[in-house]
Amino acid sequence: MQAREFMVDALIVVPDRSVRDLAKLLLDENSDGACVVEDGRLVGVVTTMDLVFQEKKVHLPSILSFMDFAIPLEPPDRLRQELEKIAGTRVREIMSTDLVTVGPDATMSEVASLMVDKHLTLVPVVESERVLGVINKQSLLRATL
């Protein structure tokens, strides 16, 4: 069983796409991630976990609760600024560039080992620097049936 038999179409995005647009795309396509391609070449991978970790970098203002009143301990514009920072972030700022890829002839056993050992949610299938597809968790499940 080879990667070419179980790969699915890859979502392809460009590095300058906004993180907000990426999040919408991943939700609309029910996908765990996308390949980031520039000039026809794979330059990164971005996953839903990258989005989650990006949001963890946001500083939410501290609030004191006293007798059913919420008293902000920081300027009220701080939350708005932090949320705008996320909205203005580009894919290139959060994508993983330490790429783990496989060729179309890789065995599904090899791909599964990579995904488990490196905690990956998807692995691009690449040939001559061109993305052919991806192996995701569902691909692995199909290979076991």
PDB file of C-alpha atoms in Angstrom:
ATOM      1  CA  MET A   1       0.000   0.000   0.000  1.00  0.00           C
ATOM      2  CA  GLN A   2       1.544   3.234  -1.167  1.00  0.00           C
ATOM      3  CA  ALA A   3       0.899   6.895  -0.421  1.00  0.00           C
ATOM      4  CA  ARG A   4      -0.322   7.503  -3.988  1.00  0.00           C
ATOM      5  CA  GLU A   5      -3.249   5.125  -3.346  1.00  0.00           C
ATOM      6  CA  PHE A   6      -4.504   6.870  -0.205  1.00  0.00           C
ATOM      7  CA  MET A   7      -3.527  10.519  -0.597  1.00  0.00           C
ATOM      8  CA  VAL A   8      -6.285  13.108  -0.843  1.00  0.00           C
ATOM      9  CA  ASP A   9      -6.295  16.447  -2.630  1.00  0.00           C
ATOM     10  CA  ALA A  10      -4.239  19.033  -0.793  1.00  0.00           C
ATOM     11  CA  LEU A  11      -5.597  22.429   0.118  1.00  0.00           C
ATOM     12  CA  ILE A  12      -3.104  24.889  -1.326  1.00  0.00           C
ATOM     13  CA  VAL A  13      -2.652  28.401   0.066  1.00  0.00           C
ATOM     14  CA  VAL A  14      -0.138  31.172  -0.534  1.00  0.00           C
ATOM     15  CA  PRO A  15       2.083  32.564   2.242  1.00  0.00           C
ATOM     16  CA  ASP A  16       0.440  36.000   2.138  1.00  0.00           C
ATOM     17  CA  ARG A  17      -3.075  34.711   2.777  1.00  0.00           C
ATOM     18  CA  SER A  18      -4.573  36.044   5.996  1.00  0.00           C
ATOM     19  CA  VAL A  19      -4.922  33.699   8.941  1.00  0.00           C
ATOM     20  CA  ARG A  20      -8.585  34.673   9.158  1.00  0.00           C
ATOM     21  CA  ASP A  21      -9.172  33.531   5.544  1.00  0.00           C
ATOM     22  CA  LEU A  22      -7.210  30.355   6.205  1.00  0.00           C
ATOM     23  CA  ALA A  23      -9.352  29.533   9.242  1.00  0.00           C
ATOM     24  CA  LYS A  24     -12.523  29.985   7.169  1.00  0.00           C
ATOM     25  CA  LEU A  25     -11.118  27.779   4.406  1.00  0.00           C
ATOM     26  CA  LEU A  26     -10.154  24.997   6.816  1.00  0.00           C
ATOM     27  CA  LEU A  27     -13.620  25.086   8.366  1.00  0.00           C
ATOM     28  CA  ASP A  28     -15.403  25.174   5.003  1.00  0.00           C
ATOM     29  CA  GLU A  29     -13.345  22.261   3.690  1.00  0.00           C
ATOM     30  CA  ASN A  30     -13.405  20.339   6.999  1.00  0.00           C
ATOM     31  CA  SER A  31      -9.628  20.041   6.750  1.00  0.00           C
ATOM     32  CA  ASP A  32      -6.866  19.725   9.335  1.00  0.00           C
ATOM     33  CA  GLY A  33      -4.403  21.774   7.330  1.00  0.00           C
ATOM     34  CA  ALA A  34      -3.063  23.136   4.075  1.00  0.00           C
ATOM     35  CA  CYS A  35       0.122  23.149   2.044  1.00  0.00           C
ATOM     36  CA  VAL A  36       1.715  26.554   1.582  1.00  0.00           C
ATOM     37  CA  VAL A  37       3.017  26.944  -1.965  1.00  0.00           C
ATOM     38  CA  GLU A  38       5.001  29.801  -3.472  1.00  0.00           C
ATOM     39  CA  ASP A  39       6.157  29.865  -7.098  1.00  0.00           C
ATOM     40  CA  GLY A  40       4.909  26.279  -7.501  1.00  0.00           C
ATOM     41  CA  ARG A  41       7.132  25.039  -4.652  1.00  0.00           C
ATOM     42  CA  LEU A  42       6.097  23.733  -1.228  1.00  0.00           C
ATOM     43  CA  VAL A  43       7.416  26.205   1.360  1.00  0.00           C
ATOM     44  CA  GLY A  44       5.386  25.277   4.426  1.00  0.00           C
ATOM     45  CA  VAL A  45       2.505  23.465   6.037  1.00  0.00           C
ATOM     46  CA  VAL A  46      -0.103  25.076   8.247  1.00  0.00           C
ATOM     47  CA  THR A  47      -2.537  23.122  10.423  1.00  0.00           C
ATOM     48  CA  THR A  48      -5.436  23.836  12.704  1.00  0.00           C
ATOM     49  CA  MET A  49      -3.025  23.394  15.618  1.00  0.00           C
ATOM     50  CA  ASP A  50      -0.869  26.222  14.245  1.00  0.00           C
ATOM     51  CA  LEU A  51      -3.984  28.399  14.421  1.00  0.00           C
ATOM     52  CA  VAL A  52      -4.703  27.305  17.985  1.00  0.00           C
ATOM     53  CA  PHE A  53      -1.126  28.033  19.075  1.00  0.00           C
ATOM     54  CA  GLN A  54      -1.290  31.440  17.357  1.00  0.00           C
ATOM     55  CA  GLU A  55      -4.382  32.311  19.374  1.00  0.00           C
ATOM     56  CA  LYS A  56      -2.618  31.286  22.584  1.00  0.00           C
ATOM     57  CA  LYS A  57      -0.131  34.098  21.926  1.00  0.00           C
ATOM     58  CA  VAL A  58      -2.943  36.600  22.356  1.00  0.00           C
ATOM     59  CA  HIS A  59      -2.939  38.370  25.678  1.00  0.00           C
ATOM     60  CA  LEU A  60      -6.455  38.667  27.021  1.00  0.00           C
ATOM     61  CA  PRO A  61      -6.784  41.559  29.454  1.00  0.00           C
ATOM     62  CA  SER A  62      -7.162  40.730  33.136  1.00  0.00           C
ATOM     63  CA  ILE A  63     -10.557  41.391  34.683  1.00  0.00           C
ATOM     64  CA  LEU A  64     -11.396  41.662  38.364  1.00  0.00           C
ATOM     65  CA  SER A  65     -14.824  40.410  39.376  1.00  0.00           C
ATOM     66  CA  PHE A  66     -16.213  42.185  42.421  1.00  0.00           C
ATOM     67  CA  MET A  67     -19.841  41.969  43.593  1.00  0.00           C
ATOM     68  CA  ASP A  68     -21.092  40.964  40.116  1.00  0.00           C
ATOM     69  CA  PHE A  69     -19.153  43.781  38.459  1.00  0.00           C
ATOM     70  CA  ALA A  70     -16.417  43.173  35.892  1.00  0.00           C
ATOM     71  CA  ILE A  71     -13.626  45.674  36.330  1.00  0.00           C
ATOM     72  CA  PRO A  72     -10.986  45.675  33.571  1.00  0.00           C
ATOM     73  CA  LEU A  73      -7.474  45.984  34.952  1.00  0.00           C
ATOM     74  CA  GLU A  74      -6.048  47.079  31.611  1.00  0.00           C
ATOM     75  CA  PRO A  75      -7.084  49.620  28.984  1.00  0.00           C
ATOM     76  CA  PRO A  76     -10.250  48.506  27.118  1.00  0.00           C
ATOM     77  CA  ASP A  77      -8.563  48.845  23.730  1.00  0.00           C
ATOM     78  CA  ARG A  78      -6.058  46.110  24.599  1.00  0.00           C
ATOM     79  CA  LEU A  79      -8.378  43.183  23.697  1.00  0.00           C
ATOM     80  CA  ARG A  80      -9.357  44.834  20.421  1.00  0.00           C
ATOM     81  CA  GLN A  81      -5.685  45.360  19.558  1.00  0.00           C
ATOM     82  CA  GLU A  82      -4.831  41.748  20.333  1.00  0.00           C
ATOM     83  CA  LEU A  83      -7.710  40.431  18.201  1.00  0.00           C
ATOM     84  CA  GLU A  84      -6.722  42.728  15.331  1.00  0.00           C
ATOM     85  CA  LYS A  85      -3.184  41.379  15.598  1.00  0.00           C
ATOM     86  CA  ILE A  86      -4.483  37.867  14.909  1.00  0.00           C
ATOM     87  CA  ALA A  87      -6.701  39.050  12.051  1.00  0.00           C
ATOM     88  CA  GLY A  88      -3.746  40.794  10.417  1.00  0.00           C
ATOM     89  CA  THR A  89      -1.420  37.815  10.709  1.00  0.00           C
ATOM     90  CA  ARG A  90      -0.356  36.102   7.489  1.00  0.00           C
ATOM     91  CA  VAL A  91       0.062  32.379   6.915  1.00  0.00           C
ATOM     92  CA  ARG A  92       3.842  32.809   6.475  1.00  0.00           C
ATOM     93  CA  GLU A  93       4.054  33.928  10.126  1.00  0.00           C
ATOM     94  CA  ILE A  94       2.537  30.741  11.556  1.00  0.00           C
ATOM     95  CA  MET A  95       3.338  28.010   9.015  1.00  0.00           C
ATOM     96  CA  SER A  96       5.773  25.212   9.768  1.00  0.00           C
ATOM     97  CA  THR A  97       8.802  25.352   7.500  1.00  0.00           C
ATOM     98  CA  ASP A  98      10.546  22.281   8.901  1.00  0.00           C
ATOM     99  CA  LEU A  99       8.868  20.127   6.271  1.00  0.00           C
ATOM    100  CA  VAL A 100       8.269  16.405   6.522  1.00  0.00           C
ATOM    101  CA  THR A 101       7.184  15.030   3.150  1.00  0.00           C
ATOM    102  CA  VAL A 102       6.963  11.668   1.440  1.00  0.00           C
ATOM    103  CA  GLY A 103       7.096  10.557  -2.155  1.00  0.00           C
ATOM    104  CA  PRO A 104       4.156   8.860  -3.849  1.00  0.00           C
ATOM    105  CA  ASP A 105       5.824   5.441  -3.510  1.00  0.00           C
ATOM    106  CA  ALA A 106       6.230   5.660   0.286  1.00  0.00           C
ATOM    107  CA  THR A 107       4.460   2.860   2.090  1.00  0.00           C
ATOM    108  CA  MET A 108       1.558   3.701   4.335  1.00  0.00           C
ATOM    109  CA  SER A 109       3.456   2.029   7.165  1.00  0.00           C
ATOM    110  CA  GLU A 110       6.308   4.522   6.678  1.00  0.00           C
ATOM    111  CA  VAL A 111       3.866   7.431   6.576  1.00  0.00           C
ATOM    112  CA  ALA A 112       2.075   6.225   9.708  1.00  0.00           C
ATOM    113  CA  SER A 113       5.384   5.958  11.576  1.00  0.00           C
ATOM    114  CA  LEU A 114       6.323   9.508  10.550  1.00  0.00           C
ATOM    115  CA  MET A 115       2.971  10.885  11.648  1.00  0.00           C
ATOM    116  CA  VAL A 116       3.099   9.159  15.020  1.00  0.00           C
ATOM    117  CA  ASP A 117       6.783   9.836  15.748  1.00  0.00           C
ATOM    118  CA  LYS A 118       6.614  13.501  14.745  1.00  0.00           C
ATOM    119  CA  HIS A 119       3.035  14.201  15.925  1.00  0.00           C
ATOM    120  CA  LEU A 120       1.846  15.245  12.455  1.00  0.00           C
ATOM    121  CA  THR A 121      -1.757  15.650  11.361  1.00  0.00           C
ATOM    122  CA  LEU A 122      -0.900  15.599   7.667  1.00  0.00           C
ATOM    123  CA  VAL A 123       2.033  14.785   5.435  1.00  0.00           C
ATOM    124  CA  PRO A 124       2.394  16.271   1.946  1.00  0.00           C
ATOM    125  CA  VAL A 125       3.053  13.813  -0.863  1.00  0.00           C
ATOM    126  CA  VAL A 126       5.623  15.518  -3.083  1.00  0.00           C
ATOM    127  CA  GLU A 127       7.369  14.682  -6.332  1.00  0.00           C
ATOM    128  CA  SER A 128       9.910  17.013  -7.972  1.00  0.00           C
ATOM    129  CA  GLU A 129       8.981  19.752  -5.441  1.00  0.00           C
ATOM    130  CA  ARG A 130       5.343  19.595  -6.626  1.00  0.00           C
ATOM    131  CA  VAL A 131       2.557  18.760  -4.165  1.00  0.00           C
ATOM    132  CA  LEU A 132       0.563  15.773  -5.427  1.00  0.00           C
ATOM    133  CA  GLY A 133      -1.694  15.444  -2.380  1.00  0.00           C
ATOM    134  CA  VAL A 134      -1.568  14.818   1.358  1.00  0.00           C
ATOM    135  CA  ILE A 135      -1.899  11.897   3.693  1.00  0.00           C
ATOM    136  CA  ASN A 136      -4.094  12.798   6.663  1.00  0.00           C
ATOM    137  CA  LYS A 137      -5.529  10.840   9.586  1.00  0.00           C
ATOM    138  CA  GLN A 138      -8.497   9.708   7.505  1.00  0.00           C
ATOM    139  CA  SER A 139      -6.104   8.409   4.826  1.00  0.00           C
ATOM    140  CA  LEU A 140      -4.407   6.267   7.452  1.00  0.00           C
ATOM    141  CA  LEU A 141      -7.752   4.896   8.597  1.00  0.00           C
ATOM    142  CA  ARG A 142      -8.732   4.006   5.012  1.00  0.00           C
ATOM    143  CA  ALA A 143      -5.436   2.162   4.613  1.00  0.00           C
ATOM    144  CA  THR A 144      -6.233  -0.047   7.608  1.00  0.00           C
ATOM    145  CA  LEU A 145      -9.593  -1.217   6.231  1.00  0.00           C
TER     146      LEU A 145
END
